PDB file of C-alpha atoms in Angstrom:
ATOM      1  CA  MET A   1      73.838 105.221  70.243  1.00 81.00           C
ATOM      2  CA  ARG A   2      72.405 108.572  71.330  1.00 89.00           C
ATOM      3  CA  LYS A   3      74.514 111.579  70.355  1.00 93.00           C
ATOM      4  CA  GLY A   4      74.733 112.662  74.021  1.00 93.00           C
ATOM      5  CA  GLU A   5      76.028 109.241  75.055  1.00 95.00           C
ATOM      6  CA  ALA A   6      78.570 109.281  72.221  1.00 96.00           C
ATOM      7  CA  ALA A   7      79.699 112.768  73.297  1.00 96.00           C
ATOM      8  CA  LEU A   8      80.264 111.685  76.907  1.00 97.00           C
ATOM      9  CA  ASN A   9      82.171 108.572  75.784  1.00 97.00           C
ATOM     10  CA  ALA A  10      84.312 110.741  73.492  1.00 97.00           C
ATOM     11  CA  LEU A  11      85.047 113.110  76.395  1.00 98.00           C
ATOM     12  CA  LEU A  12      86.170 110.145  78.493  1.00 97.00           C
ATOM     13  CA  ALA A  13      88.370 108.886  75.638  1.00 97.00           C
ATOM     14  CA  ALA A  14      89.928 112.324  75.137  1.00 97.00           C
ATOM     15  CA  LEU A  15      90.836 112.629  78.824  1.00 98.00           C
ATOM     16  CA  ALA A  16      91.892 108.998  79.413  1.00 97.00           C
ATOM     17  CA  PRO A  17      95.556 109.473  78.328  1.00 97.00           C
ATOM     18  CA  ILE A  18      96.111 111.757  81.317  1.00 97.00           C
ATOM     19  CA  THR A  19      96.375 108.652  83.515  1.00 95.00           C
ATOM     20  CA  GLY A  20      99.493 107.663  81.558  1.00 95.00           C
ATOM     21  CA  GLU A  21     100.970 111.158  81.885  1.00 95.00           C
ATOM     22  CA  ILE A  22     100.333 111.641  85.610  1.00 93.00           C
ATOM     23  CA  ALA A  23     100.797 108.540  87.738  1.00 89.00           C
ATOM     24  CA  GLY A  24      98.435 107.495  90.495  1.00 89.00           C
ATOM     25  CA  GLY A  25      95.184 108.589  88.934  1.00 91.00           C
ATOM     26  CA  GLU A  26      91.926 107.334  87.571  1.00 91.00           C
ATOM     27  CA  ILE A  27      89.421 108.808  85.125  1.00 94.00           C
ATOM     28  CA  CYS A  28      85.924 107.358  85.062  1.00 93.00           C
ATOM     29  CA  ARG A  29      82.301 108.166  84.420  1.00 94.00           C
ATOM     30  CA  ASN A  30      79.601 108.005  87.125  1.00 86.00           C
ATOM     31  CA  PRO A  31      81.459 105.745  89.614  1.00 85.00           C
ATOM     32  CA  GLU A  32      80.124 104.552  92.959  1.00 76.00           C
ATOM     33  CA  THR A  33      82.554 106.825  94.806  1.00 70.00           C
ATOM     34  CA  GLU A  34      84.222 110.025  93.653  1.00 64.00           C
ATOM     35  CA  LEU A  35      87.112 109.866  96.119  1.00 66.00           C
ATOM     36  CA  PRO A  36      90.431 108.113  95.516  1.00 62.00           C
ATOM     37  CA  VAL A  37      89.863 104.670  97.021  1.00 59.00           C
ATOM     38  CA  SER A  38      93.289 103.027  97.223  1.00 65.00           C
ATOM     39  CA  GLU A  39      96.624 104.027  98.716  1.00 66.00           C
ATOM     40  CA  SER A  40      98.247 104.088  95.282  1.00 71.00           C
ATOM     41  CA  GLU A  41      95.551 106.407  93.926  1.00 79.00           C
ATOM     42  CA  ARG A  42      96.401 110.093  94.413  1.00 86.00           C
ATOM     43  CA  TRP A  43      93.833 111.709  92.145  1.00 90.00           C
ATOM     44  CA  LYS A  44      90.521 110.918  90.556  1.00 90.00           C
ATOM     45  CA  LEU A  45      88.662 112.651  87.744  1.00 94.00           C
ATOM     46  CA  VAL A  46      84.979 111.815  87.470  1.00 94.00           C
ATOM     47  CA  ILE A  47      82.818 112.690  84.489  1.00 96.00           C
ATOM     48  CA  ARG A  48      79.291 113.438  85.641  1.00 94.00           C
ATOM     49  CA  ASP A  49      76.708 113.097  82.859  1.00 95.00           C
ATOM     50  CA  GLY A  50      74.962 116.320  83.807  1.00 93.00           C
ATOM     51  CA  ASP A  51      71.914 117.772  82.103  1.00 93.00           C
ATOM     52  CA  THR A  52      71.149 117.861  78.387  1.00 91.00           C
ATOM     53  CA  GLY A  53      68.663 120.698  78.896  1.00 89.00           C
ATOM     54  CA  GLU A  54      66.020 121.637  76.370  1.00 92.00           C
ATOM     55  CA  PRO A  55      67.287 121.743  72.786  1.00 94.00           C
ATOM     56  CA  GLU A  56      66.833 124.505  70.244  1.00 94.00           C
ATOM     57  CA  VAL A  57      64.588 123.022  67.560  1.00 95.00           C
ATOM     58  CA  SER A  58      64.837 123.743  63.844  1.00 93.00           C
ATOM     59  CA  LEU A  59      62.258 122.404  61.433  1.00 90.00           C
ATOM     60  CA  SER A  60      62.418 121.041  57.893  1.00 84.00           C
ATOM     61  CA  PRO A  61      64.152 118.741  58.529  1.00 90.00           C
ATOM     62  CA  PRO A  62      63.795 118.565  62.317  1.00 93.00           C
ATOM     63  CA  THR A  63      67.124 119.061  64.116  1.00 94.00           C
ATOM     64  CA  TYR A  64      67.843 119.523  67.792  1.00 95.00           C
ATOM     65  CA  GLU A  65      70.752 121.654  69.002  1.00 96.00           C
ATOM     66  CA  TYR A  66      71.897 120.741  72.502  1.00 96.00           C
ATOM     67  CA  GLN A  67      74.072 122.521  75.032  1.00 96.00           C
ATOM     68  CA  HIS A  68      74.712 119.531  77.278  1.00 96.00           C
ATOM     69  CA  GLU A  69      75.992 120.710  80.683  1.00 96.00           C
ATOM     70  CA  ALA A  70      78.233 117.980  82.096  1.00 96.00           C
ATOM     71  CA  ALA A  71      80.846 118.283  84.851  1.00 95.00           C
ATOM     72  CA  LEU A  72      84.305 117.047  85.708  1.00 96.00           C
ATOM     73  CA  ALA A  73      84.801 116.409  89.427  1.00 92.00           C
ATOM     74  CA  LEU A  74      88.486 116.390  90.371  1.00 92.00           C
ATOM     75  CA  THR A  75      89.727 115.127  93.719  1.00 88.00           C
ATOM     76  CA  VAL A  76      93.408 115.141  94.716  1.00 87.00           C
ATOM     77  CA  VAL A  77      95.069 113.878  97.884  1.00 82.00           C
ATOM     78  CA  LYS A  78      98.591 114.584  99.096  1.00 72.00           C
ATOM     79  CA  ALA A  79     101.065 111.913  98.091  1.00 65.00           C
ATOM     80  CA  GLY A  80     104.429 111.842  99.849  1.00 59.00           C
ATOM     81  CA  LYS A  81     106.519 114.906  99.050  1.00 55.00           C
ATOM     82  CA  GLN A  82     104.176 116.130  96.306  1.00 63.00           C
ATOM     83  CA  ASP A  83     101.551 118.436  97.747  1.00 76.00           C
ATOM     84  CA  ALA A  84      97.913 118.396  96.674  1.00 79.00           C
ATOM     85  CA  ASP A  85      98.070 121.917  95.179  1.00 82.00           C
ATOM     86  CA  THR A  86     100.893 121.041  92.768  1.00 86.00           C
ATOM     87  CA  LEU A  87      99.283 117.781  91.685  1.00 88.00           C
ATOM     88  CA  PHE A  88      95.897 119.491  91.322  1.00 88.00           C
ATOM     89  CA  SER A  89      97.342 122.207  89.072  1.00 90.00           C
ATOM     90  CA  CYS A  90      99.128 119.615  86.964  1.00 93.00           C
ATOM     91  CA  VAL A  91      95.936 117.589  86.372  1.00 95.00           C
ATOM     92  CA  VAL A  92      93.895 120.731  85.582  1.00 95.00           C
ATOM     93  CA  GLU A  93      96.524 121.830  83.041  1.00 97.00           C
ATOM     94  CA  LYS A  94      96.414 118.405  81.354  1.00 97.00           C
ATOM     95  CA  ILE A  95      92.601 118.557  81.166  1.00 97.00           C
ATOM     96  CA  SER A  96      92.769 121.997  79.555  1.00 96.00           C
ATOM     97  CA  THR A  97      95.431 120.842  77.082  1.00 97.00           C
ATOM     98  CA  ARG A  98      93.458 117.726  76.093  1.00 97.00           C
ATOM     99  CA  ILE A  99      90.222 119.682  75.532  1.00 97.00           C
ATOM    100  CA  ALA A 100      92.034 122.376  73.517  1.00 96.00           C
ATOM    101  CA  ALA A 101      93.630 119.672  71.341  1.00 96.00           C
ATOM    102  CA  ALA A 102      90.276 118.025  70.551  1.00 95.00           C
ATOM    103  CA  PRO A 103      87.576 120.734  70.535  1.00 97.00           C
ATOM    104  CA  THR A 104      85.169 118.496  68.574  1.00 97.00           C
ATOM    105  CA  LEU A 105      86.089 115.265  70.401  1.00 97.00           C
ATOM    106  CA  GLY A 106      86.873 113.529  67.144  1.00 95.00           C
ATOM    107  CA  GLY A 107      83.727 114.820  65.460  1.00 96.00           C
ATOM    108  CA  LYS A 108      81.347 113.581  68.168  1.00 96.00           C
ATOM    109  CA  VAL A 109      80.357 117.160  69.092  1.00 97.00           C
ATOM    110  CA  ASP A 110      80.289 120.516  67.344  1.00 97.00           C
ATOM    111  CA  TYR A 111      82.351 122.003  70.157  1.00 97.00           C
ATOM    112  CA  VAL A 112      83.355 121.337  73.771  1.00 97.00           C
ATOM    113  CA  GLN A 113      83.958 124.183  76.215  1.00 97.00           C
ATOM    114  CA  LEU A 114      85.423 124.135  79.718  1.00 96.00           C
ATOM    115  CA  GLY A 115      84.060 126.504  82.341  1.00 94.00           C
ATOM    116  CA  GLY A 116      85.929 127.925  85.313  1.00 91.00           C
ATOM    117  CA  LEU A 117      86.983 125.916  88.361  1.00 88.00           C
ATOM    118  CA  ASN A 118      84.312 125.781  91.041  1.00 83.00           C
ATOM    119  CA  THR A 119      85.350 124.968  94.582  1.00 74.00           C
ATOM    120  CA  ASP A 120      82.192 126.428  96.163  1.00 66.00           C
ATOM    121  CA  GLU A 121      80.314 123.119  95.853  1.00 57.00           C
ATOM    122  CA  VAL A 122      83.100 121.224  97.606  1.00 58.00           C
ATOM    123  CA  ASP A 123      83.090 120.762 101.368  1.00 55.00           C
ATOM    124  CA  GLN A 124      85.913 122.965 102.699  1.00 53.00           C
ATOM    125  CA  GLU A 125      86.087 121.254 106.087  1.00 51.00           C
ATOM    126  CA  VAL A 126      88.148 118.283 104.982  1.00 54.00           C
ATOM    127  CA  LEU A 127      91.532 116.908 105.894  1.00 57.00           C
ATOM    128  CA  ALA A 128      94.691 118.835 105.063  1.00 61.00           C
ATOM    129  CA  GLY A 129      96.359 117.613 101.900  1.00 69.00           C
ATOM    130  CA  PHE A 130      93.045 117.226 100.066  1.00 76.00           C
ATOM    131  CA  LYS A 131      91.853 119.390  97.197  1.00 82.00           C
ATOM    132  CA  ALA A 132      88.765 119.148  95.018  1.00 85.00           C
ATOM    133  CA  ALA A 133      86.864 121.153  92.422  1.00 90.00           C
ATOM    134  CA  ILE A 134      84.148 120.933  89.812  1.00 92.00           C
ATOM    135  CA  LEU A 135      84.988 121.909  86.224  1.00 94.00           C
ATOM    136  CA  PRO A 136      81.847 122.574  84.192  1.00 95.00           C
ATOM    137  CA  VAL A 137      82.054 121.318  80.616  1.00 97.00           C
ATOM    138  CA  THR A 138      79.529 122.134  77.894  1.00 97.00           C
ATOM    139  CA  LEU A 139      79.079 119.757  74.976  1.00 97.00           C
ATOM    140  CA  TYR A 140      77.488 121.429  71.942  1.00 97.00           C
ATOM    141  CA  TYR A 141      75.988 119.019  69.426  1.00 96.00           C
ATOM    142  CA  THR A 142      73.198 118.715  66.885  1.00 95.00           C
ATOM    143  CA  THR A 143      71.090 115.625  66.305  1.00 93.00           C
ATOM    144  CA  THR A 144      67.944 114.526  64.551  1.00 91.00           C
ATOM    145  CA  SER A 145      66.690 112.785  67.692  1.00 87.00           C
ATOM    146  CA  PRO A 146      64.555 114.739  70.180  1.00 85.00           C
ATOM    147  CA  LEU A 147      66.103 112.611  72.961  1.00 82.00           C
ATOM    148  CA  GLY A 148      69.631 113.793  72.272  1.00 78.00           C
TER     149      GLY A 148
END
């Protein structure tokens, strides 16, 4: 398995327990839709594979150092008495906690780093009770394969 693929799978595995900590959610990678699709689903976290970019190359032996720019797309909808802002903040805090607890994703990467929340890419003219953002995540890893 490519190192980049293993890194993305490890990111998914590191974040997956959040669904047991915060009810009504789903975490997946590259789904057909990024919006919550059922009435019982209140939030959805999507891992977008992103761009591996061009690696730094070291010779003798050849190694390739990647800064793989992936993204986490978070969508939250209002659910009963719990507002979207509160639920959103709770999920973001859990993401931050999970990444801080596993900065190497079980040895699959050299380091994983979260960027700041980005709501600029999200359509602001949506229904009330809806909140969404993109969280950039950089996966740093080294491999002997030029394809990551």
